Short mmCIF file of C-alpha atoms in Angstrom, two decimals:
data_model
loop_
_atom_site.label_atom_id
_atom_site.label_comp_id
_atom_site.label_asym_id
_atom_site.label_seq_id
_atom_site.Cartn_x
_atom_site.Cartn_y
_atom_site.Cartn_z
CA UNK W 136 140.22 136.52 143.33
CA UNK W 137 140.81 133.68 145.87
CA UNK W 138 143.81 131.44 145.12
CA UNK W 139 141.87 128.30 144.04
CA UNK W 140 139.70 130.20 141.58
CA UNK W 141 142.66 132.22 140.32
CA UNK W 142 144.65 129.03 139.73
CA UNK W 143 141.83 127.30 137.89
CA UNK W 144 141.27 130.37 135.71
CA UNK W 145 144.96 130.49 134.87
CA UNK W 146 145.01 126.81 133.92
CA UNK W 147 141.99 127.28 131.69
CA UNK W 148 143.55 130.31 130.01
CA UNK W 149 147.02 128.87 129.45
CA UNK W 150 146.18 125.21 128.80
CA UNK W 151 142.51 125.00 127.84
CA UNK W 152 141.92 122.50 130.66
CA UNK W 153 139.12 122.75 133.20
CA UNK W 154 139.04 121.15 136.64
CA UNK W 155 137.98 117.57 135.88
CA UNK W 156 136.41 116.95 139.31
CA UNK W 157 136.43 118.05 142.97
CA UNK W 158 139.52 115.99 143.70
CA UNK W 159 141.33 117.99 141.04
CA UNK W 160 140.20 121.23 142.63
CA UNK W 161 141.36 120.01 146.06
CA UNK W 162 144.78 119.14 144.68
CA UNK W 163 145.03 122.40 142.71
CA UNK W 164 144.14 124.38 145.82
CA UNK W 165 147.00 122.57 147.54
CA UNK W 166 149.39 124.35 145.18
CA UNK W 167 149.32 127.05 147.86
CA UNK W 168 151.35 124.61 149.97
CA UNK W 169 153.66 124.03 147.00
CA UNK W 170 154.33 127.75 146.81
CA UNK W 171 155.04 127.90 150.54
CA UNK W 172 157.41 124.95 150.26
CA UNK W 173 159.17 126.58 147.34
CA UNK W 174 159.45 129.91 149.15
CA UNK W 175 161.00 128.13 152.13
CA UNK W 176 163.90 126.82 150.06
CA UNK W 177 164.12 129.64 147.53
CA UNK W 178 167.55 131.20 147.04
CA UNK W 179 169.23 128.80 149.46
CA UNK W 180 171.29 127.45 146.60
CA UNK W 181 172.86 129.12 143.59
CA UNK W 182 171.32 128.64 140.18
CA UNK W 183 173.31 126.01 138.29
CA UNK W 184 174.50 127.55 135.04
CA UNK W 185 176.15 124.52 133.48
CA UNK W 186 174.05 122.08 131.46
CA UNK W 187 173.41 118.50 132.57
CA UNK W 188 174.40 119.29 136.14
CA UNK W 189 172.41 116.39 137.58
CA UNK W 190 174.03 113.88 135.25
CA UNK W 191 177.42 115.26 136.26
CA UNK W 192 176.46 115.03 139.93
CA UNK W 193 175.47 111.37 139.55
CA UNK W 194 178.96 110.64 138.25
CA UNK W 195 180.73 112.87 140.74
CA UNK W 196 179.05 111.25 143.74
CA UNK W 197 178.91 107.68 142.43
CA UNK W 198 180.02 104.51 144.18
CA UNK W 199 183.67 103.86 143.31
CA UNK W 200 184.59 100.45 142.02
CA UNK W 201 187.45 98.71 143.80
CA UNK W 202 190.70 99.85 142.23
CA UNK W 203 189.10 102.81 140.52
CA UNK J 684 155.35 70.11 148.53
CA UNK J 685 155.74 73.39 146.70
CA UNK J 686 155.18 73.79 142.96
CA UNK J 687 157.89 74.77 140.45
CA UNK J 688 156.45 78.27 140.33
CA UNK J 689 157.34 78.69 144.02
CA UNK J 690 161.06 78.43 143.29
CA UNK J 691 163.12 81.58 143.31
CA UNK J 692 164.10 82.89 139.89
CA UNK J 693 167.76 81.97 140.28
CA UNK J 694 166.89 78.46 141.47
CA UNK J 695 164.50 78.01 138.56
CA UNK J 696 166.91 79.35 135.94
CA UNK J 697 169.77 77.24 137.25
CA UNK J 698 167.54 74.14 137.31
CA UNK J 699 166.54 74.71 133.68
CA UNK J 700 170.16 75.32 132.69
CA UNK J 701 171.14 71.99 134.28
CA UNK J 702 168.10 70.36 132.62
CA UNK J 703 166.69 69.33 135.99
CA UNK J 704 163.48 71.17 135.10
CA UNK J 705 162.00 72.18 131.77
CA UNK J 706 160.86 75.61 130.79
CA UNK J 707 157.52 74.06 129.89
CA UNK J 708 157.12 72.78 133.45
CA UNK J 709 157.86 76.22 134.85
CA UNK J 710 155.41 77.88 132.50
CA UNK J 711 152.58 75.43 133.16
CA UNK J 712 153.12 75.82 136.89
CA UNK J 713 152.90 79.62 136.59
CA UNK J 714 149.77 79.39 134.44
CA UNK J 715 148.11 77.01 136.88
CA UNK J 716 148.93 79.36 139.74
CA UNK J 717 147.47 82.29 137.83
CA UNK J 718 144.30 80.31 137.17
CA UNK J 719 144.04 79.58 140.89
CA UNK J 720 144.73 83.05 142.30
CA UNK J 721 143.85 85.64 139.69
CA UNK J 722 140.09 85.54 140.33
CA UNK J 723 140.96 86.88 143.80
CA UNK J 724 143.84 89.18 142.88
CA UNK J 725 142.86 90.63 139.49
CA UNK J 726 146.56 91.02 138.71
CA UNK J 727 146.59 89.95 135.04
CA UNK J 728 145.34 92.12 132.16
CA UNK J 729 146.26 89.90 129.20
CA UNK J 730 147.99 86.59 128.53
CA UNK J 731 149.42 84.96 125.42
CA UNK J 732 149.61 81.30 126.43
CA UNK J 733 150.05 79.96 122.92
CA UNK J 734 153.12 82.07 122.19
CA UNK J 735 154.50 81.31 125.63
CA UNK J 736 154.17 77.57 125.13
CA UNK J 737 155.99 77.90 121.80
CA UNK J 738 158.76 79.87 123.50
CA UNK J 739 159.03 77.29 126.29
CA UNK J 740 159.26 74.44 123.77
CA UNK J 741 161.91 76.32 121.81
CA UNK J 742 163.95 76.96 124.98
CA UNK J 743 163.77 73.31 126.00
CA UNK J 744 164.70 72.15 122.50
CA UNK J 745 167.69 74.47 122.35
CA UNK J 746 169.00 73.21 125.68
CA UNK J 747 168.44 69.62 124.57
CA UNK J 748 170.62 70.36 121.54
CA UNK J 749 173.37 71.54 123.86
CA UNK J 750 172.95 75.30 123.47
CA UNK J 751 174.73 77.35 126.11
CA UNK J 752 172.04 78.57 128.54
CA UNK J 753 171.63 82.26 129.21
CA UNK J 754 171.28 83.65 132.72
CA UNK J 755 167.50 83.47 132.43
CA UNK J 756 167.23 80.38 130.23
CA UNK J 757 163.65 79.23 129.87
CA UNK J 758 162.21 81.60 132.47
CA UNK J 759 158.62 82.77 131.83
CA UNK J 760 158.01 86.33 132.98
CA UNK J 761 155.01 88.64 133.22
CA UNK J 762 155.54 92.39 133.36
CA UNK J 763 153.70 95.56 134.29
CA UNK J 764 151.62 96.36 131.21
CA UNK J 765 153.63 99.37 130.06
CA UNK J 766 156.57 97.67 128.34
CA UNK J 767 156.17 97.86 124.59
CA UNK J 768 156.38 94.47 122.85
CA UNK J 769 155.70 94.42 119.13
CA UNK J 770 152.33 92.89 118.37
CA UNK J 771 151.22 92.56 122.01
CA UNK J 772 148.71 94.80 123.78
CA UNK J 773 150.07 97.52 126.03
CA UNK J 774 147.20 99.09 127.90
CA UNK J 775 149.27 101.11 130.39
CA UNK J 776 146.46 100.20 132.76
CA UNK J 777 144.20 102.72 131.08
CA UNK J 778 140.95 102.95 129.17
CA UNK J 779 142.61 105.45 126.84
CA UNK J 780 145.22 102.92 125.69
CA UNK J 781 143.00 99.84 126.00
CA UNK J 782 143.51 98.98 122.30
CA UNK J 783 147.11 100.18 121.91
CA UNK J 784 149.39 97.61 120.24
CA UNK J 785 152.98 98.85 119.80
CA UNK J 786 154.98 97.94 116.70
CA UNK J 787 158.37 97.80 118.41
CA UNK J 788 159.85 96.21 121.51
CA UNK J 789 161.51 97.94 124.44
CA UNK J 790 165.19 97.38 125.15
CA UNK J 791 164.72 95.77 128.55
CA UNK J 792 162.42 93.04 127.24
CA UNK J 793 164.85 92.44 124.38
CA UNK J 794 167.68 92.05 126.90
CA UNK J 795 165.65 89.62 128.99
CA UNK J 796 164.94 87.62 125.83
CA UNK J 797 168.61 87.61 124.89
CA UNK J 798 169.29 86.05 128.31
CA UNK J 799 166.72 83.33 127.61
CA UNK J 800 163.53 84.65 129.22
CA UNK J 801 160.20 85.14 127.48
CA UNK J 802 157.10 87.19 128.32
CA UNK J 803 153.67 85.64 128.65
CA UNK J 804 151.37 88.23 130.23
CA UNK J 805 150.73 91.89 130.92
CA UNK J 806 150.05 92.70 134.57
CA UNK J 807 147.63 95.11 136.15
CA UNK J 808 148.98 98.47 137.22
CA UNK J 809 147.88 101.89 138.31
CA UNK J 810 146.40 103.81 135.40
CA UNK J 811 149.38 105.26 133.48
CA UNK J 812 151.55 104.29 136.48
CA UNK J 813 150.18 107.29 138.33
CA UNK J 814 149.17 106.10 141.77
CA UNK J 815 150.84 104.58 144.86
CA UNK J 816 147.96 102.28 145.81
CA UNK J 817 147.01 100.03 142.88
CA UNK J 818 143.50 101.36 142.30
CA UNK J 819 142.41 100.93 138.69
CA UNK J 820 139.05 101.92 137.30
CA UNK J 821 139.63 100.60 133.77
CA UNK J 822 140.59 97.03 134.68
CA UNK J 823 139.48 96.78 138.30
CA UNK J 824 141.55 97.19 141.43
CA UNK J 825 144.39 94.78 142.10
CA UNK J 826 144.10 92.98 145.47
CA UNK J 827 146.82 92.24 147.97
CA UNK J 828 147.50 88.49 148.37
CA UNK J 829 148.11 89.04 152.10
CA UNK J 830 144.74 90.72 152.63
CA UNK J 831 142.37 91.07 149.73
CA UNK J 832 140.78 94.27 151.05
CA UNK J 833 144.19 95.98 151.34
CA UNK J 834 146.09 97.95 148.72
CA UNK J 835 148.86 96.21 146.81
CA UNK J 836 150.83 99.41 146.59
CA UNK J 837 151.35 100.98 143.22
CA UNK J 838 151.91 101.61 140.61
CA UNK J 839 153.37 98.17 139.80
CA UNK J 840 150.42 96.54 141.57
CA UNK J 841 150.05 93.38 139.49
CA UNK J 842 153.81 92.85 139.59
CA UNK J 843 153.88 92.87 143.39
CA UNK J 844 150.79 90.71 143.74
CA UNK J 845 151.75 88.10 141.15
CA UNK J 846 155.39 87.76 142.21
CA UNK J 847 154.14 87.19 145.77
CA UNK J 848 151.50 84.71 144.62
CA UNK J 849 153.86 82.67 142.43
CA UNK J 850 152.40 83.55 139.04
CA UNK J 851 155.73 84.88 137.75
CA UNK J 852 159.33 84.49 138.96
CA UNK J 853 160.00 88.21 138.58
CA UNK J 854 158.41 91.20 136.93
CA UNK J 855 159.58 94.46 135.48
CA UNK J 856 158.08 97.38 137.35
CA UNK J 857 158.70 101.08 136.99
CA UNK J 858 159.42 103.61 139.72
CA UNK J 859 158.87 107.37 139.51
CA UNK J 860 158.00 107.98 143.17
CA UNK J 861 158.03 104.51 144.68
CA UNK J 862 156.19 102.34 142.16
CA UNK J 863 158.56 99.37 142.47
CA UNK J 864 159.28 99.68 146.18
CA UNK J 865 155.71 100.27 147.36
CA UNK J 866 154.17 97.10 145.85
CA UNK J 867 157.30 95.17 146.84
CA UNK J 868 156.78 96.29 150.43
CA UNK J 869 153.02 95.84 150.49
CA UNK J 870 153.10 92.38 148.90
CA UNK J 871 156.11 91.00 150.77
CA UNK J 872 158.55 90.75 147.86
CA UNK J 873 161.86 92.41 146.98
CA UNK J 874 162.30 95.21 144.46
CA UNK J 875 164.95 97.68 143.43
CA UNK J 876 164.75 101.08 141.79
CA UNK J 877 168.16 101.55 140.20
CA UNK J 878 170.16 104.75 139.94
CA UNK J 879 168.56 107.26 137.58
CA UNK J 880 170.02 106.37 134.14
CA UNK J 881 171.21 102.86 135.09
CA UNK J 882 168.57 101.06 132.95
CA UNK J 883 167.27 101.97 129.48
CA UNK J 884 163.77 103.37 129.20
CA UNK J 885 163.49 102.98 125.44
CA UNK J 886 160.05 101.58 124.61
CA UNK J 887 158.69 102.11 128.11
CA UNK J 888 155.62 104.27 128.74
CA UNK J 889 156.80 107.59 130.22
CA UNK J 890 155.34 109.19 133.30
CA UNK J 891 157.98 111.75 134.26
CA UNK J 892 161.11 111.83 132.12
CA UNK J 893 163.35 113.08 134.91
CA UNK J 894 162.23 110.60 137.55
CA UNK J 895 161.20 107.38 135.73
CA UNK J 896 163.20 104.22 136.38
CA UNK J 897 162.91 100.59 135.26
CA UNK J 898 163.70 97.78 137.69
CA UNK J 899 162.69 94.31 138.86
CA UNK J 900 160.42 92.92 141.53
CA UNK J 901 161.26 89.35 142.55
CA UNK J 902 161.22 87.14 145.61
CA UNK J 903 164.73 87.87 146.85
CA UNK J 904 167.62 90.27 146.50
CA UNK J 905 169.54 87.55 144.68
CA UNK J 906 166.75 87.19 142.13
CA UNK J 907 166.70 90.98 141.65
CA UNK J 908 170.48 90.94 141.19
CA UNK J 909 170.15 88.37 138.39
CA UNK J 910 167.52 90.41 136.53
CA UNK J 911 169.19 93.78 137.06
CA UNK J 912 172.48 92.42 135.77
CA UNK J 913 170.72 91.49 132.55
CA UNK J 914 168.83 94.73 131.94
CA UNK J 915 171.31 97.38 133.19
CA UNK J 916 173.77 99.21 130.98
CA UNK J 917 173.94 101.82 128.27
CA UNK J 918 171.47 101.65 125.41
CA UNK J 919 172.17 103.74 122.29
CA UNK J 920 168.42 104.02 121.77
CA UNK J 921 168.10 105.74 125.15
CA UNK J 922 170.82 108.41 125.17
CA UNK J 923 169.98 109.24 128.79
CA UNK J 924 171.16 105.80 129.92
CA UNK J 925 174.54 105.74 131.68
CA UNK J 926 177.67 104.25 130.15
CA UNK J 927 179.05 103.11 133.51
CA UNK J 928 180.11 99.45 133.47
CA UNK J 929 177.64 96.99 135.00
CA UNK J 930 179.11 95.07 137.94
CA UNK J 931 178.41 91.39 138.54
CA UNK J 932 175.73 92.01 141.15
CA UNK J 933 175.38 88.37 142.10
CA UNK J 934 179.11 87.96 142.67
CA UNK J 935 178.96 90.67 145.32
CA UNK J 936 176.39 88.85 147.44
CA UNK J 937 178.75 87.48 150.07
CA UNK J 938 176.78 88.11 153.27
CA UNK J 939 179.62 90.11 154.77
CA UNK J 940 178.33 93.28 156.42
CA UNK J 941 181.33 93.96 158.62
CA UNK J 942 181.95 97.68 158.68
CA UNK J 943 178.96 98.61 156.52
CA UNK J 944 177.58 101.84 157.94
CA UNK J 945 173.79 101.96 157.86
CA UNK J 946 172.29 105.41 158.42
CA UNK J 947 168.93 105.71 160.13
CA UNK J 948 167.28 109.14 159.76
CA UNK J 949 166.38 110.89 162.98
CA UNK J 950 164.47 113.81 161.48
CA UNK J 951 162.34 112.37 158.65
CA UNK J 952 161.07 109.08 157.17
CA UNK J 953 161.47 107.08 160.39
CA UNK J 954 160.06 109.19 163.27
CA UNK J 955 156.30 109.01 163.21
CA UNK J 956 156.11 105.58 161.63
CA UNK J 957 153.35 103.34 162.97
CA UNK J 958 154.47 101.40 166.08
CA UNK J 959 154.16 97.97 164.44
CA UNK J 960 156.08 99.20 161.38
CA UNK J 961 158.76 100.74 163.57
CA UNK J 962 159.10 97.52 165.59
CA UNK J 963 159.68 95.47 162.42
CA UNK J 964 162.14 98.07 161.14
CA UNK J 965 164.18 98.19 164.36
CA UNK J 966 164.26 94.38 164.48
CA UNK J 967 165.66 94.40 160.94
CA UNK J 968 168.39 96.81 162.01
CA UNK J 969 169.35 94.38 164.79
CA UNK J 970 169.73 91.61 162.21
CA UNK J 971 172.02 93.80 160.12
CA UNK J 972 174.02 94.79 163.20
CA UNK J 973 174.44 91.14 164.17
CA UNK J 974 176.16 90.61 160.83
CA UNK J 975 178.59 93.40 161.54
CA UNK J 976 176.84 96.48 160.20
CA UNK J 977 177.26 99.69 162.15
CA UNK J 978 174.00 101.52 162.76
CA UNK J 979 174.43 105.31 162.66
CA UNK J 980 171.59 107.66 163.62
CA UNK J 981 171.77 110.88 161.63
CA UNK J 982 169.65 113.73 160.32
CA UNK J 983 169.14 113.84 156.55
CA UNK J 984 169.83 117.30 155.11
CA UNK J 985 167.90 119.20 152.43
CA UNK J 986 164.77 117.09 152.68
CA UNK J 987 162.51 120.13 152.41
CA UNK J 988 164.20 121.06 149.14
CA UNK J 989 164.00 117.49 147.89
CA UNK J 990 160.28 117.37 148.59
CA UNK J 991 159.57 120.78 147.08
CA UNK J 992 161.57 120.28 143.90
CA UNK J 993 160.72 116.63 143.32
CA UNK J 994 156.99 117.27 143.50
CA UNK J 995 157.31 119.97 140.87
CA UNK J 996 159.08 117.70 138.37
CA UNK J 997 156.63 114.83 138.56
CA UNK J 998 153.53 116.99 138.30
CA UNK J 999 154.73 119.20 135.46
CA UNK J 1000 156.17 116.39 133.35
CA UNK J 1001 153.13 114.17 133.93
CA UNK J 1002 150.85 117.04 133.01
CA UNK J 1003 152.76 117.77 129.83
CA UNK J 1004 152.61 114.13 128.69
CA UNK J 1005 148.87 113.96 129.25
CA UNK J 1006 147.86 117.48 128.19
CA UNK J 1007 146.16 116.53 124.91
CA UNK J 1008 144.10 113.77 126.50
CA UNK J 1009 143.27 116.00 129.48
CA UNK J 1010 141.81 118.53 127.05
CA UNK J 1011 139.97 116.01 124.90
CA UNK J 1012 139.27 112.91 127.01
CA UNK J 1013 139.42 113.90 130.67
CA UNK J 1014 136.34 111.81 131.38
CA UNK J 1015 138.22 108.68 130.29
CA UNK J 1016 140.63 108.99 133.22
CA UNK J 1017 139.80 107.85 136.72
CA UNK J 1018 139.00 110.67 139.11
CA UNK J 1019 142.17 110.20 141.11
CA UNK J 1020 144.36 110.42 138.00
CA UNK J 1021 142.79 113.39 136.25
CA UNK J 1022 142.63 115.07 139.65
CA UNK J 1023 146.31 114.40 140.23
CA UNK J 1024 147.38 115.56 136.78
CA UNK J 1025 145.39 118.77 136.95
CA UNK J 1026 147.57 120.80 139.39
CA UNK J 1027 150.59 120.25 137.14
CA UNK J 1028 149.17 122.83 134.75
CA UNK J 1029 149.18 125.48 137.49
CA UNK J 1030 152.91 125.32 138.21
CA UNK J 1031 155.01 128.08 136.62
CA UNK J 1032 157.73 127.06 134.17
CA UNK J 1033 160.31 128.94 136.25
CA UNK J 1034 159.56 126.64 139.22
CA UNK J 1035 160.11 123.66 136.95
CA UNK J 1036 163.42 124.93 135.61
CA UNK J 1037 164.61 125.80 139.10
CA UNK J 1038 163.71 122.31 140.28
CA UNK J 1039 165.71 120.77 137.45
CA UNK J 1040 168.60 123.16 137.84
CA UNK J 1041 169.02 122.60 141.58
CA UNK J 1042 168.90 118.82 141.32
CA UNK J 1043 172.61 118.36 140.80
CA UNK J 1044 173.55 120.77 143.57
CA UNK J 1045 171.11 119.13 145.97
CA UNK J 1046 172.48 115.68 145.19
CA UNK J 1047 176.08 116.79 145.66
CA UNK J 1048 175.34 118.50 148.97
CA UNK J 1049 173.25 115.56 150.20
CA UNK J 1050 175.87 112.99 149.19
CA UNK J 1051 178.73 114.95 150.73
CA UNK J 1052 177.02 115.17 154.08
CA UNK J 1053 175.29 111.79 154.24
CA UNK J 1054 177.60 109.44 152.38
CA UNK J 1055 180.56 110.87 154.24
CA UNK J 1056 179.04 109.33 157.36
CA UNK J 1057 177.28 106.20 156.12
CA UNK J 1058 177.25 103.77 153.20
CA UNK J 1059 173.48 103.27 153.04
CA UNK J 1060 170.31 104.84 154.38
CA UNK J 1061 167.62 102.60 155.92
CA UNK J 1062 163.97 103.50 156.49
CA UNK J 1063 160.60 101.74 156.45
CA UNK J 1064 159.35 101.68 152.86
CA UNK J 1065 155.80 102.58 153.89
CA UNK J 1066 155.60 104.24 157.32
CA UNK J 1067 151.94 103.50 158.02
CA UNK J 1068 150.06 100.27 158.49
CA UNK J 1069 148.89 99.26 155.05
CA UNK J 1070 145.56 101.01 154.28
CA UNK J 1071 142.57 99.37 152.69
CA UNK J 1072 141.47 99.97 149.12
CA UNK J 1073 138.37 101.70 150.49
CA UNK J 1074 140.33 104.08 152.72
CA UNK J 1075 142.35 105.36 149.76
CA UNK J 1076 139.69 105.27 147.01
CA UNK J 1077 139.53 108.84 145.73
CA UNK J 1078 137.00 107.98 143.03
CA UNK J 1079 134.56 106.68 145.65
CA UNK J 1080 135.23 109.65 147.93
CA UNK J 1081 134.57 112.00 145.02
CA UNK J 1082 131.23 110.31 144.44
CA UNK J 1083 130.45 110.67 148.15
CA UNK J 1084 131.21 114.39 147.90
CA UNK J 1085 134.31 114.93 150.05
CA UNK J 1086 137.61 113.58 148.72
CA UNK J 1087 139.99 115.78 150.79
CA UNK J 1088 140.79 113.30 153.60
CA UNK J 1089 141.08 110.42 151.16
CA UNK J 1090 143.45 112.45 149.00
CA UNK J 1091 145.68 112.98 152.04
CA UNK J 1092 145.73 109.24 152.91
CA UNK J 1093 146.40 108.38 149.26
CA UNK J 1094 149.39 110.71 149.00
CA UNK J 1095 150.81 109.62 152.36
CA UNK J 1096 151.51 106.10 151.06
CA UNK J 1097 154.57 107.24 149.08
CA UNK J 1098 156.03 109.82 151.46
CA UNK J 1099 159.11 107.69 152.23
CA UNK J 1100 159.89 106.63 148.67
CA UNK J 1101 159.55 109.86 146.69
CA UNK J 1102 162.70 111.63 147.96
CA UNK J 1103 165.00 109.00 146.48
CA UNK J 1104 163.66 109.59 142.98
CA UNK J 1105 164.58 113.27 142.99
CA UNK J 1106 168.00 112.35 144.38
CA UNK J 1107 168.34 109.63 141.74
CA UNK J 1108 169.68 107.10 144.24
CA UNK J 1109 169.47 103.30 143.93
CA UNK J 1110 166.92 102.14 146.49
CA UNK J 1111 165.53 98.71 147.29
CA UNK J 1112 162.74 97.33 149.45
CA UNK J 1113 162.94 93.95 151.15
CA UNK J 1114 160.27 92.37 153.37
CA UNK J 1115 161.10 92.65 157.08
CA UNK J 1116 157.99 91.73 159.08
CA UNK J 1117 154.27 92.23 159.44
CA UNK J 1118 152.30 95.26 160.57
CA UNK J 1119 149.57 95.31 163.21
CA UNK J 1120 147.07 93.92 160.68
CA UNK J 1121 149.32 91.12 159.43
CA UNK J 1122 150.37 92.87 156.20
CA UNK J 1123 154.00 92.95 155.06
CA UNK J 1124 156.40 95.70 156.10
CA UNK J 1125 159.26 96.77 153.84
CA UNK J 1126 162.84 97.67 154.74
CA UNK J 1127 163.99 100.42 152.37
CA UNK J 1128 167.74 100.68 151.63
CA UNK J 1129 169.25 103.54 149.61
CA UNK J 1130 172.85 104.01 148.51
CA UNK J 1131 174.90 106.57 146.63
CA UNK J 1132 174.62 106.69 142.81
CA UNK J 1133 175.53 103.38 141.12
CA UNK J 1134 175.72 101.55 144.47
CA UNK J 1135 173.22 98.88 143.38
CA UNK J 1136 175.75 96.18 144.25
CA UNK J 1137 176.02 97.41 147.84
CA UNK J 1138 172.26 97.85 148.23
CA UNK J 1139 171.62 94.31 146.98
CA UNK J 1140 174.48 92.91 149.08
CA UNK J 1141 172.94 94.29 152.29
CA UNK J 1142 169.42 93.15 151.34
CA UNK J 1143 170.75 89.68 150.51
CA UNK J 1144 172.69 89.48 153.77
CA UNK J 1145 169.50 90.35 155.64
CA UNK J 1146 167.63 87.61 153.79
CA UNK J 1147 170.25 85.03 154.78
CA UNK J 1148 169.19 85.46 158.40
CA UNK J 1149 165.44 85.94 157.97
CA UNK J 1150 162.61 84.18 156.18
CA UNK J 1151 160.18 87.03 155.53
CA UNK J 1152 160.90 86.82 151.79
CA UNK J 1153 160.06 83.10 151.76
CA UNK J 1154 156.71 83.35 153.57
CA UNK J 1155 153.63 82.74 151.44
CA UNK J 1156 150.71 85.19 151.30
CA UNK J 1157 148.11 84.38 153.90
CA UNK J 1158 145.00 85.40 151.94
CA UNK J 1159 145.65 82.70 149.32
CA UNK J 1160 146.05 79.75 151.69
#
């Protein structure tokens, strides 16, 4: 099955949602580009095992107050 | 002679505090301006003039009795219509929530009220804050005060338009992929998206939990500093809000840029910008350099990962929030919104978790490489000349049978703003010129986490030497 039809069938099966219009189908078909973009960066970084890693990173990289 | 509503927020608040102006005078001036311009702009969804006049009278009476004025004493404000205020409508710019009236008030509006401000209107916005242009099928499109056929930028469309037009001294916007910075840039005003977690989101309509931010649009960096100082800080009702102390943002506005290192990307976000946009941007860099800033050209790392992961988060979280309505009421959304939500349901959960999981590592690697070399990053906020409403109208293109090209133009509007949401960085936009069609161009400035003071300091220094933020919209003259 071509990618756009396969994607729309999967969405209908898993979520009970049909393509609302052609624009939706265009954007869903563009998920092929999302997969390519994901593949391009896949496995370049280790999986973060610790929870709240982004919150920790915000603090770790934050602007330091004078005297801090 | 300009009207009271043309004052900057800080000027107006200080004048009220000194009893040189009354809150009632400010309010009536704003209301008169709205009456004059809103038929052209369509920036206001609802108003409560009676309650506002009562609030203005109460503020003036309190000051007359000698009450200590707050930082926003007697300031009337109108916000993007997605901030819950008990007993007031909150349409979220949508047909689905046209009759929604919340029974509690969001933290940020409470904090503004504690500082002396009061709300008097709900402003037009992209439906559920989900587009970068300002199109709205439920309440009509918002129009740019610099060119009525042009987009205002979204999603805080009414906020950008009405701050520029003088109908409100500032406005709360929200920013998930550029929704404060885009209308600030397109309408010639100043706006700041704070660090992720800097401002409480309690009582604010969600779009994407990981990427949503609350922040102000106003006429200057100083005005934004005043508002941000009031609303920032930990909120027990929003456990995701940061406990970091809130600096005195205004106190840091000293105009001194000596030694500030401003990074200009050589690989993304700047190359390829429209010539007139690039000319305005480079001229802005010269102004910063003349004040002592050091311009550093550098490549930004990891931008492919930022784009890939960030797009996953916004689409999946937006889809999850709207899933019930997408099943039951899809026809009540505009075409561009239901179309944009739909792909979110096709993204595997593993992609979503990976995108969340890698966010901290990406930020740390990005910060180590970039903020080791520079203090701030500068780019144009919108890299293209500002498109027209017609050029980016997906609903109309759908009706005409071929929305693909319009979808591409629509999504291109926010290409320079989205990366900073995934990275969680504080990022502002300040007006820095006009494009080839005479529409405002924005200078985007991003700093490391919790560097709002530095971002505002640089924007304020730029505004000391330029008058782009004081120019009045041409389409209203």
